[in-house]
Coordinates of C-alpha atoms and ligand atoms in Angstrom, one line a residue:
Chain A
X1 CA 130.8 54.5 7.2
X2 CA 129.9 57.1 10.0
X3 CA 132.4 59.4 11.7
X4 CA 130.4 59.8 14.9
X5 CA 131.6 58.8 18.3
X6 CA 129.5 57.0 21.0
X7 CA 130.3 58.0 24.6
X8 CA 129.1 55.7 27.3
X9 CA 128.4 57.5 30.7
X10 CA 127.7 61.1 31.4
X11 CA 129.8 61.8 34.4
X12 CA 132.5 64.5 34.2
X13 CA 134.8 62.1 32.2
X14 CA 132.0 61.5 29.5
X15 CA 130.9 65.1 29.5
X16 CA 134.4 66.4 28.9
X17 CA 135.2 64.0 26.3
X18 CA 131.9 64.8 24.4
X19 CA 132.4 68.5 24.5
X20 CA 135.8 68.2 23.2
X21 CA 134.7 65.9 20.3
X22 CA 131.9 68.1 19.6
X23 CA 133.9 71.2 19.3
X24 CA 136.1 69.4 16.9
X25 CA 133.1 69.2 14.7
X26 CA 132.6 65.6 15.4
X27 CA 128.9 64.1 16.1
X28 CA 128.6 62.5 19.5
X29 CA 126.0 60.3 21.0
X30 CA 126.2 60.3 24.7
X31 CA 124.5 57.5 26.5
X32 CA 123.7 57.8 30.1
X33 CA 122.1 55.1 32.2
X34 CA 120.4 57.3 34.7
X35 CA 117.5 59.8 34.0
X36 CA 120.1 62.9 33.9
X37 CA 123.8 63.4 33.2
X38 CA 126.3 64.6 35.8
X39 CA 127.5 61.5 37.6
X40 CA 129.0 61.5 40.9
X41 CA 130.2 65.0 40.7
X42 CA 126.6 66.3 40.5
X43 CA 126.2 64.8 44.1
X44 CA 129.4 66.6 45.5
X45 CA 128.8 69.7 47.4
X46 CA 132.2 71.4 46.4
X47 CA 135.4 70.0 44.9
X48 CA 138.9 70.1 46.2
X49 CA 141.4 71.6 45.9
X50 CA 139.5 74.8 45.0
X51 CA 136.3 74.2 46.9
X52 CA 134.3 75.4 43.7
X53 CA 130.7 74.4 43.5
X54 CA 130.6 71.0 41.9
X55 CA 127.7 71.9 39.5
Chain B
X1 CA 126.6 70.1 32.1
X2 CA 124.5 72.7 30.5
X3 CA 126.8 73.0 27.4
X4 CA 126.4 69.2 26.9
X5 CA 122.7 69.6 26.8
X6 CA 122.9 72.5 24.2
X7 CA 125.7 71.5 22.0
X8 CA 124.3 70.9 18.5
X9 CA 126.9 68.2 18.0
X10 CA 125.8 66.2 21.0
X11 CA 122.8 63.9 21.0
X12 CA 122.0 63.2 24.6
X13 CA 120.5 59.8 25.2
X14 CA 119.8 59.8 29.0
X15 CA 117.9 56.9 30.5
X16 CA 119.5 54.5 28.0
X17 CA 121.7 51.7 27.8
X18 CA 123.9 50.1 25.2
X19 CA 122.7 46.5 24.4
X20 CA 124.9 45.4 21.6
X21 CA 128.0 46.3 19.8
X22 CA 129.2 44.9 16.4
X23 CA 131.9 45.5 14.1
X24 CA 135.2 47.0 14.5
X25 CA 137.1 50.3 14.6
X26 CA 135.9 52.7 12.0
X27 CA 132.7 50.9 11.7
X28 CA 130.7 49.8 14.9
X29 CA 127.2 49.1 14.8
X30 CA 125.5 50.0 18.3
X31 CA 122.2 48.9 19.6
X32 CA 120.7 51.2 22.3
X33 CA 117.7 50.9 24.4
X34 CA 116.1 54.0 25.3
X35 CA 114.1 53.1 28.5
X36 CA 110.5 54.4 28.8
X37 CA 110.2 57.3 31.1
X38 CA 106.5 57.3 30.7
X39 CA 106.8 61.1 30.4
X40 CA 107.3 62.8 26.9
X41 CA 110.8 64.6 27.0
X42 CA 109.7 67.1 24.4
X43 CA 106.5 68.0 26.1
X44 CA 107.6 68.0 29.9
X45 CA 108.5 71.6 31.1
X46 CA 110.0 70.2 34.5
X47 CA 107.4 72.2 36.4
X48 CA 107.3 69.6 39.1
X49 CA 103.6 69.9 39.6
X50 CA 103.2 66.2 39.2
X51 CA 105.5 65.2 41.8
X52 CA 103.9 67.4 44.2
X53 CA 100.6 65.5 44.0
X54 CA 102.0 62.0 43.5
X55 CA 101.2 60.0 46.5
X56 CA 104.0 57.4 46.2
X57 CA 107.1 57.9 48.6
X58 CA 110.4 56.4 47.4
X59 CA 113.8 56.5 48.9
X60 CA 115.9 59.3 46.9
X61 CA 119.1 57.5 45.5
X62 CA 120.6 60.9 44.4
X63 CA 120.5 61.9 48.1
X64 CA 121.9 58.3 49.0
X65 CA 118.7 57.4 50.7
X66 CA 118.8 60.2 53.1
X67 CA 115.9 62.0 51.6
X68 CA 112.8 61.0 49.7
X69 CA 111.3 61.6 46.3
X70 CA 108.0 60.6 44.5
X71 CA 107.4 58.0 42.0
X72 CA 107.4 60.7 39.4
X73 CA 110.7 62.7 39.9
X74 CA 113.5 64.7 38.3
X75 CA 116.7 63.0 39.2
X76 CA 118.1 66.1 40.7
X77 CA 116.8 69.9 40.4
X78 CA 119.4 70.9 37.8
X79 CA 119.5 67.8 36.1
X80 CA 119.9 67.7 32.1
X81 CA 117.6 66.8 30.6
X82 CA 115.4 68.5 32.7
X83 CA 112.3 66.2 32.0
X84 CA 110.6 64.2 34.8
X85 CA 110.6 60.4 34.8
X86 CA 108.1 57.9 36.3
X87 CA 109.9 55.2 38.2
X88 CA 108.1 52.1 37.0
X89 CA 109.1 50.0 39.9
X90 CA 107.0 52.1 42.2
X91 CA 104.4 53.8 40.4
X92 CA 100.8 52.8 41.3
X93 CA 99.3 53.1 37.7
X94 CA 102.1 50.9 36.2
X95 CA 101.7 48.3 38.9
X96 CA 98.0 47.7 38.3
X97 CA 96.6 50.1 40.9
X98 CA 94.4 53.1 40.2
X99 CA 96.1 56.5 40.3
X100 CA 97.0 58.6 37.3
X101 CA 96.9 61.7 39.6
X102 CA 100.0 63.0 37.7
X103 CA 98.4 62.6 34.3
X104 CA 95.5 64.6 35.7
X105 CA 97.9 67.4 37.1
X106 CA 100.0 67.8 34.2
X107 CA 99.2 70.9 32.3
X108 CA 101.5 70.0 29.4
X109 CA 99.9 66.7 28.8
X110 CA 103.4 65.0 29.0
X111 CA 102.5 62.0 30.8
X112 CA 102.0 58.7 28.7
X113 CA 101.5 55.3 30.6
X114 CA 101.6 53.5 27.3
X115 CA 105.2 54.7 26.5
X116 CA 107.4 51.6 25.7
X117 CA 111.2 51.2 25.4
X118 CA 112.7 52.3 22.2
X119 CA 115.6 50.7 20.2
X120 CA 118.0 52.8 18.4
X121 CA 120.6 51.6 16.0
X122 CA 123.7 53.8 15.5
X123 CA 126.7 53.7 13.2
X124 CA 129.8 54.9 14.9
X125 CA 133.6 55.1 14.0
X126 CA 134.7 54.9 17.8
X127 CA 133.5 54.4 21.5
X128 CA 134.6 56.0 24.6
X129 CA 133.7 54.2 27.9
X130 CA 133.3 56.8 30.8
X131 CA 131.0 54.8 32.9
X132 CA 132.8 55.8 36.1
X133 CA 132.8 53.9 39.5
X134 CA 130.6 52.7 42.5
X135 CA 131.1 53.8 46.1
X136 CA 132.5 50.8 48.0
X137 CA 129.8 49.2 50.3
X138 CA 131.3 49.6 53.9
X139 CA 128.9 47.1 55.4
X140 CA 131.4 44.4 54.1
X141 CA 133.5 45.6 57.0
X142 CA 131.4 44.6 60.0
X143 CA 133.6 45.9 62.7
X144 CA 132.7 49.5 61.4
X145 CA 129.0 49.0 61.9
X146 CA 127.8 51.0 59.0
X147 CA 123.9 50.8 58.9
X148 CA 124.0 49.4 62.5
X149 CA 125.2 52.8 64.1
X150 CA 123.2 55.5 62.6
X151 CA 125.9 58.1 62.8
X152 CA 128.4 56.3 60.9
X153 CA 127.9 57.4 57.1
X154 CA 129.8 57.3 54.0
X155 CA 131.7 60.3 52.5
X156 CA 129.1 60.7 49.6
X157 CA 126.2 60.6 52.1
X158 CA 128.1 63.4 54.1
X159 CA 128.5 65.4 50.8
X160 CA 124.7 65.2 50.6
X161 CA 124.4 66.5 54.1
X162 CA 126.7 69.2 53.3
X163 CA 124.9 70.5 50.2
X164 CA 122.3 73.3 50.5
X165 CA 120.3 71.6 48.2
X166 CA 120.5 68.2 50.0
X167 CA 117.9 66.6 52.5
X168 CA 119.1 68.8 55.4
X169 CA 119.6 72.0 53.6
X170 CA 123.2 71.9 54.4
X171 CA 122.8 71.5 58.2
X172 CA 124.9 68.9 59.8
X173 CA 121.9 67.2 61.4
X174 CA 122.7 63.7 62.7
X175 CA 121.0 60.7 61.0
X176 CA 119.9 59.5 64.4
X177 CA 118.4 62.9 65.2
X178 CA 116.7 63.0 61.8
X179 CA 115.2 59.7 62.6
X180 CA 113.8 61.0 65.9
X181 CA 112.2 64.0 64.3
X182 CA 110.7 61.8 61.7
X183 CA 109.2 59.8 64.4
X184 CA 108.0 63.1 66.0
X185 CA 106.4 64.3 62.8
X186 CA 104.6 61.1 62.4
X187 CA 103.2 60.9 65.9
X188 CA 102.2 64.6 65.7
X189 CA 100.0 63.5 62.9
X190 CA 98.4 60.7 64.9
X191 CA 97.9 62.9 67.9
X192 CA 96.1 65.4 65.9
X193 CA 93.6 62.8 64.8
X194 CA 93.1 61.2 68.3
X195 CA 92.9 64.8 69.8
X196 CA 90.1 65.7 67.4
X197 CA 88.3 62.4 68.4
X198 CA 88.4 63.1 72.1
X199 CA 87.7 67.0 71.6
X200 CA 84.2 65.9 70.2
X201 CA 83.3 63.9 73.3
X202 CA 84.7 66.5 75.8
X203 CA 82.5 68.9 74.3
X204 CA 79.5 66.4 74.3
X205 CA 80.0 65.7 78.0
X206 CA 81.4 69.1 78.8
X207 CA 84.3 67.7 80.8
X208 CA 88.1 67.6 80.1
X209 CA 89.2 63.8 79.4
X210 CA 91.9 63.8 82.0
X211 CA 89.3 64.7 84.7
X212 CA 86.7 62.1 83.3
X213 CA 89.5 59.4 83.0
X214 CA 90.4 59.6 86.6
X215 CA 86.7 58.9 87.6
X216 CA 86.2 56.2 85.1
X217 CA 89.3 54.5 86.5
X218 CA 87.9 54.7 90.0
X219 CA 85.0 52.7 88.8
X220 CA 82.3 55.4 87.9
X221 CA 80.3 55.0 84.8
X222 CA 80.4 51.1 85.0
X223 CA 77.9 50.4 82.4
X224 CA 77.9 53.6 80.4
X225 CA 78.9 52.3 76.8
X226 CA 79.5 55.9 75.4
X227 CA 81.7 56.7 78.3
X228 CA 83.7 53.5 77.7
X229 CA 84.3 54.5 74.1
X230 CA 85.6 57.9 75.4
X231 CA 88.0 56.1 77.8
X232 CA 89.3 53.7 75.0
X233 CA 89.7 56.7 72.7
X234 CA 91.5 58.7 75.3
X235 CA 93.8 55.6 76.2
X236 CA 94.7 55.4 72.5
X237 CA 95.3 59.2 72.6
X238 CA 97.6 58.8 75.4
X239 CA 99.6 55.9 73.8
X240 CA 100.5 58.6 71.1
X241 CA 101.1 61.7 73.2
X242 CA 103.2 60.2 76.0
X243 CA 105.8 58.8 73.9
X244 CA 105.6 61.9 71.7
X245 CA 106.3 64.2 74.6
X246 CA 109.3 62.1 75.7
X247 CA 110.7 62.3 72.1
X248 CA 110.2 66.0 72.0
X249 CA 112.2 66.4 75.3
X250 CA 114.9 64.4 73.8
X251 CA 115.0 66.5 70.7
X252 CA 115.4 69.6 72.5
X253 CA 118.9 68.6 73.2
X254 CA 119.8 68.1 69.5
X255 CA 122.4 70.1 67.9
X256 CA 124.4 69.8 64.7
X257 CA 127.3 67.4 64.7
X258 CA 130.4 69.3 65.6
X259 CA 132.9 66.5 66.5
X260 CA 133.6 64.8 63.5
X261 CA 135.9 61.5 62.7
X262 CA 136.9 60.7 59.1
X263 CA 138.3 57.1 58.7
X264 CA 140.5 56.7 55.5
X265 CA 141.0 53.7 53.4
X266 CA 137.6 51.9 53.9
X267 CA 137.9 49.1 51.4
X268 CA 141.3 50.6 49.8
X269 CA 144.7 49.6 50.8
X270 CA 143.2 46.6 52.3
X271 CA 144.0 43.2 51.0
X272 CA 140.7 41.6 52.0
X273 CA 139.2 44.0 49.4
X274 CA 141.1 46.3 47.2
X275 CA 145.0 46.6 47.7
X276 CA 145.1 50.0 45.6
X277 CA 145.0 53.5 46.8
X278 CA 141.7 55.2 45.8
X279 CA 143.6 58.3 45.3
X280 CA 140.9 60.9 46.0
X281 CA 139.7 60.0 49.5
X282 CA 142.3 61.7 51.5
X283 CA 141.6 64.8 49.8
X284 CA 137.7 64.6 50.1
X285 CA 138.0 64.0 53.8
X286 CA 140.2 67.0 54.2
X287 CA 137.6 69.1 52.0
X288 CA 134.7 67.9 53.9
X289 CA 136.2 68.6 57.2
X290 CA 137.1 72.4 56.0
X291 CA 133.4 72.8 54.7
X292 CA 131.9 71.6 57.9
X293 CA 134.1 73.9 59.8
X294 CA 133.1 76.8 57.3
X295 CA 129.3 75.8 58.2
X296 CA 129.9 75.7 62.0
X297 CA 133.1 77.3 63.3
X298 CA 133.0 75.3 66.5
X299 CA 133.5 71.9 64.4
X300 CA 136.7 69.9 65.1
X301 CA 137.8 66.9 63.0
X302 CA 140.1 63.9 63.4
X303 CA 141.1 62.2 60.2
X304 CA 142.4 58.8 61.1
X305 CA 144.6 57.0 58.5
X306 CA 147.9 55.3 57.7
X307 CA 149.2 58.5 56.1
X308 CA 147.7 61.4 54.1
X309 CA 148.4 61.4 50.4
X310 CA 148.2 64.8 49.0
X311 CA 149.7 64.1 45.7
X312 CA 148.4 66.8 43.2
X313 CA 148.9 70.4 42.4
X314 CA 148.0 72.5 45.5
X315 CA 147.0 69.4 47.5
X316 CA 149.8 69.4 50.2
X317 CA 149.1 73.2 50.8
X318 CA 145.1 72.4 51.1
X319 CA 146.2 69.8 53.9
X320 CA 148.3 72.1 55.8
X321 CA 145.6 75.0 55.5
X322 CA 143.0 72.6 56.8
X323 CA 145.1 71.8 59.8
X324 CA 146.0 75.3 60.5
X325 CA 142.5 77.0 59.9
X326 CA 140.0 74.4 60.1
X327 CA 140.6 72.4 63.5
X328 CA 141.7 69.3 61.6
X329 CA 144.1 66.9 63.5
X330 CA 145.5 64.3 61.5
X331 CA 145.8 61.1 63.6
X332 CA 148.3 58.4 62.2
X333 CA 146.4 55.5 63.2
X334 CA 144.7 52.1 62.4
X335 CA 141.0 51.9 63.3
X336 CA 139.9 48.6 64.7
X337 CA 136.4 49.0 65.6
X338 CA 133.5 51.6 65.8
X339 CA 131.0 51.1 68.8
X340 CA 128.1 53.3 70.1
X341 CA 128.3 55.1 73.2
X342 CA 125.6 57.4 74.9
X343 CA 123.5 59.7 73.0
X344 CA 124.2 57.6 69.7
X345 CA 127.7 58.9 69.7
X346 CA 129.9 56.7 67.7
X347 CA 133.1 55.7 69.4
X348 CA 136.3 55.0 67.5
X349 CA 138.7 52.5 68.9
X350 CA 142.0 52.8 67.3
X351 CA 145.7 52.2 67.5
X352 CA 147.7 55.3 67.7
X353 CA 150.8 54.0 65.5
X354 CA 152.8 56.8 66.9
X355 CA 152.6 56.0 70.4
X356 CA 151.7 52.3 69.8
X357 CA 148.6 52.6 72.1
X358 CA 145.2 51.6 71.7
X359 CA 142.8 54.6 72.2
X360 CA 139.3 55.2 72.1
X361 CA 137.4 58.6 71.3
X362 CA 133.8 59.7 71.0
X363 CA 132.4 61.6 68.2
X364 CA 129.1 63.2 67.0
X365 CA 129.4 61.5 63.5
X366 CA 131.8 59.3 61.8
X367 CA 132.4 59.6 58.1
X368 CA 133.8 56.6 56.0
X369 CA 136.1 57.3 53.2
X370 CA 135.2 54.5 51.0
X371 CA 137.1 52.9 48.1
X372 CA 136.5 53.5 44.5
X373 CA 134.9 50.3 43.2
X374 CA 134.3 49.2 39.7
X375 CA 130.7 49.6 38.7
X376 CA 128.4 46.7 39.4
X377 CA 127.5 46.1 35.5
X378 CA 131.1 46.3 34.3
X379 CA 131.5 42.7 33.4
X380 CA 128.4 42.7 31.2
X381 CA 129.5 46.1 29.7
X382 CA 132.9 44.8 28.9
X383 CA 131.3 41.8 27.3
X384 CA 128.9 43.8 25.3
X385 CA 131.8 46.0 23.9
X386 CA 134.3 43.1 23.8
X387 CA 137.1 44.8 25.9
X388 CA 139.2 43.1 28.7
X389 CA 139.2 44.2 32.4
X390 CA 142.1 44.3 34.7
X391 CA 142.5 42.1 37.8
X392 CA 140.3 44.6 39.9
X393 CA 137.6 44.8 37.1
X394 CA 138.5 48.3 35.7
X395 CA 138.9 48.7 31.9
X396 CA 142.3 47.2 30.9
X397 CA 144.9 49.7 29.5
X398 CA 148.5 49.8 29.4
X399 CA 150.9 52.3 30.7
X400 CA 152.0 53.4 27.3
X401 CA 148.4 53.9 26.1
X402 CA 146.5 54.8 29.1
X403 CA 143.2 55.6 27.5
X404 CA 143.2 52.6 24.9
X405 CA 141.2 49.6 25.8
X406 CA 142.3 46.3 24.4
X407 CA 140.0 46.7 21.4
X408 CA 141.0 49.2 18.7
X409 CA 138.6 52.0 18.2
X410 CA 137.3 51.6 22.0
X411 CA 138.9 54.1 24.5
X412 CA 138.3 54.8 28.2
X413 CA 138.7 57.7 30.5
X414 CA 138.0 58.5 34.2
X415 CA 137.2 56.2 37.0
X416 CA 136.1 53.4 34.4
X417 CA 139.9 53.2 33.9
X418 CA 141.0 53.5 37.5
X419 CA 140.2 55.5 40.5
X420 CA 141.1 59.2 40.0
X421 CA 139.9 62.6 41.0
X422 CA 138.0 65.3 38.7
X423 CA 141.1 66.9 37.4
X424 CA 142.6 63.6 36.3
X425 CA 139.5 62.5 34.9
X426 CA 139.1 65.6 32.8
X427 CA 142.6 65.2 31.5
X428 CA 142.0 61.6 30.5
X429 CA 138.7 62.6 28.9
X430 CA 140.4 65.0 26.6
X431 CA 143.1 62.4 25.8
X432 CA 140.3 59.7 25.0
X433 CA 138.5 62.4 22.7
X434 CA 141.5 63.0 20.9
X435 CA 142.2 59.2 20.4
X436 CA 138.6 58.9 19.2
X437 CA 138.9 61.7 17.0
X438 CA 141.9 60.0 15.1
X439 CA 139.6 57.0 14.7
X440 CA 136.9 59.3 13.3
X441 CA 139.2 61.4 11.1
X442 CA 140.8 58.0 9.7
X443 CA 137.2 57.1 8.7
X444 CA 137.1 60.4 6.8
X445 CA 140.2 59.7 5.0
X446 CA 139.1 56.2 4.0
X447 CA 135.7 57.7 2.7
X448 CA 137.8 60.1 0.5
X449 CA 140.0 57.2 -0.7
X450 CA 137.0 55.1 -1.6
X451 CA 135.5 58.0 -3.9
X452 CA 139.0 58.8 -5.4
Ligands
FAD1 C1 132.7 61.5 48.6 C2 133.6 61.8 47.3 C3 133.9 63.0 47.2 C4 134.6 63.4 46.2 N1 135.2 64.7 46.0 C5 136.0 65.1 45.1 C6 136.6 66.4 44.8 O1 136.2 67.3 45.7 N2 137.2 66.8 43.9 C7 137.6 66.0 43.0 O2 138.5 66.2 42.0 N3 137.2 64.6 42.9 C8 136.3 64.1 43.9 N4 135.7 62.9 44.1 C9 136.0 62.0 43.0 C10 135.1 62.2 41.8 O3 133.8 61.8 42.1 C11 135.6 61.5 40.5 O4 136.9 61.8 40.2 C12 134.7 61.6 39.3 O5 133.4 61.6 39.7 C13 135.0 60.7 38.3 O6 134.0 60.9 37.2 P1 133.6 59.8 36.0 O7 133.0 60.7 35.0 O8 135.0 59.1 35.7 O9 132.6 58.9 36.9 P2 131.1 58.9 37.3 O10 131.0 60.3 38.1 O11 130.9 57.9 38.2 O12 130.2 59.1 35.9 C14 130.0 57.9 35.5 C15 128.6 58.1 34.6 O13 128.4 56.9 33.8 C16 127.1 56.3 34.2 N5 127.0 55.0 33.7 C17 127.5 53.9 34.6 N6 127.3 52.6 33.8 C18 126.8 53.0 32.7 C19 126.2 52.4 31.6 N7 126.5 51.0 31.6 N8 125.7 52.9 30.5 C20 125.5 54.3 30.5 N9 126.0 55.0 31.6 C21 126.5 54.5 32.6 C22 126.8 56.7 35.6 O14 125.3 56.8 35.8 C23 127.4 58.0 35.7 O15 126.5 59.2 35.3 C24 135.0 62.4 45.2 C25 134.6 61.3 45.3 C26 133.8 60.8 46.5 C27 133.3 59.4 46.5
SF4_2 S1 105.3 65.7 33.6 FE1 103.9 67.5 33.5 S2 103.5 68.1 35.5 FE2 105.4 66.9 35.6 S3 107.1 68.2 35.5 FE3 106.6 67.6 33.4 S4 105.2 69.3 32.6 FE4 105.2 69.4 34.9
SF4_3 S1 100.2 57.4 38.4 FE1 100.2 57.9 40.7 S2 101.8 56.8 41.7 FE2 102.4 56.7 39.4 S3 103.7 58.6 39.0 FE3 101.4 59.4 38.7 S4 100.7 60.1 40.5 FE4 102.6 59.0 41.0

């Protein structure tokens, strides 16, 4: 039996959960439908409420 | 994003989809299709030389169709993985035509037209669904005339216009003006060609075309075949240059959009579509108005809505700051219709719900704050995974276990669960990771038990 985790979707939510799991020492397989990860957040110029750059 | 690409514990499977899931919590068998990119991920350096030479122009989805890319492309400049991909729907070579220019250009020998989809089988203890959301299609609300009026855009399109790496380099150029500029560029190309043709004849006959043409029209050179050709070429040239001059004159008056309207709850809080509040749209309209004002201090923005929902840490302050420092007016109203006035200016017709009066106001550009809709493929994905959906087609959870799907071992976070902003998505993502880790460690314990 494997203890790996599958994450479906590489937007901000999928990236964050992948990183958290990976930092706990768990192997993650992150599946993204599009050619690159980033999701909608990568399309944003800046994000509220701090106006930080999105990527 | 970079950290995800680099982390030794993360296997990144981009351009891939889940095809089949069997088993149960602690022991899922997953089948994944890795779609052919026709580019070897390990060889491609991301240099972009191929895309510079590729002759096939395709509308760019990352820029919401406001820009163009080639059939071989990188999804966006900083994308991870940084490899290029060939769009099999548009590539000439992959559609039976002769091309292969990219393969000849690529120094890394990364192009492989024979690549096929690969199937990958994985054993996992748990699954997290983080498949996000789609932007609501505002053309479903015909009275807003999205796509009919060029200068009515969605908020996500507006994000691309604001972006320094976007199709306008961060200038608030209006779509109607950009269309005219594209037409000018096309006509200029044609004019150059037709100019070349008549220049040759001008040299041959040692006379300017306009002068010759006057005489020709007056009936001179009746049976002169060569001069007839010249006249034909000149009329063709005029058919290009006359509208070109007109458009150029028109373009002299173009300036960036400075009078902006933002229309809230497009598809949200609307019983015809989604009764729920999408949560983040009030805030992103304020953000877009603030950034537009930073780009161009003369910008004024009117935000039309039932109310402004600024529920989050620092959000109300952000709203007030926008009003005080960034020329934003919050107009309590219901928008009935958008029409088009002179100069391609959209006109917003609305009821001022404070004064109970119907009013109209002209703008340079209107931005629609579209609802957070479930992704198109959600029903198939839920079926593949064996999880239930709620009545709006988001992944079903319950209030006391907000990141657990209806199937043990499968968790959810972000907008796949319900509309939410980035800070909430991140918080849910960490919760889902924690829940998935429990499943994973459970598997560990069971393994130990089995050994003992
Ligand atoms: C115009 C606009 C501006 C915004 N501005 C802000 C802001 O300033 N601040 C803020 O906090 N929030 C903002 N938001 C909200 C923000 O976009 C979301 O909160 C956030 O992107 C949600 O992230 P997510 O990972 O859940 O979804 P997404 O970003 O949608 O990511 C989902 C990923 O999953 C992939 N995927 C989908 N289906 C599948 C499948 N079947 N298999 C594999 N992969 C799949 C998608 O390709 C995508 O990469 C804005 C939203 C809009 C529309
Ligand atoms: S495919 Fe070749 S030419 Fe294109 S980006 Fe990759 S390395 Fe460069
Ligand atoms: S084969 Fe031609 S059309 Fe296809 S990606 Fe390469 S250069 Fe573009």
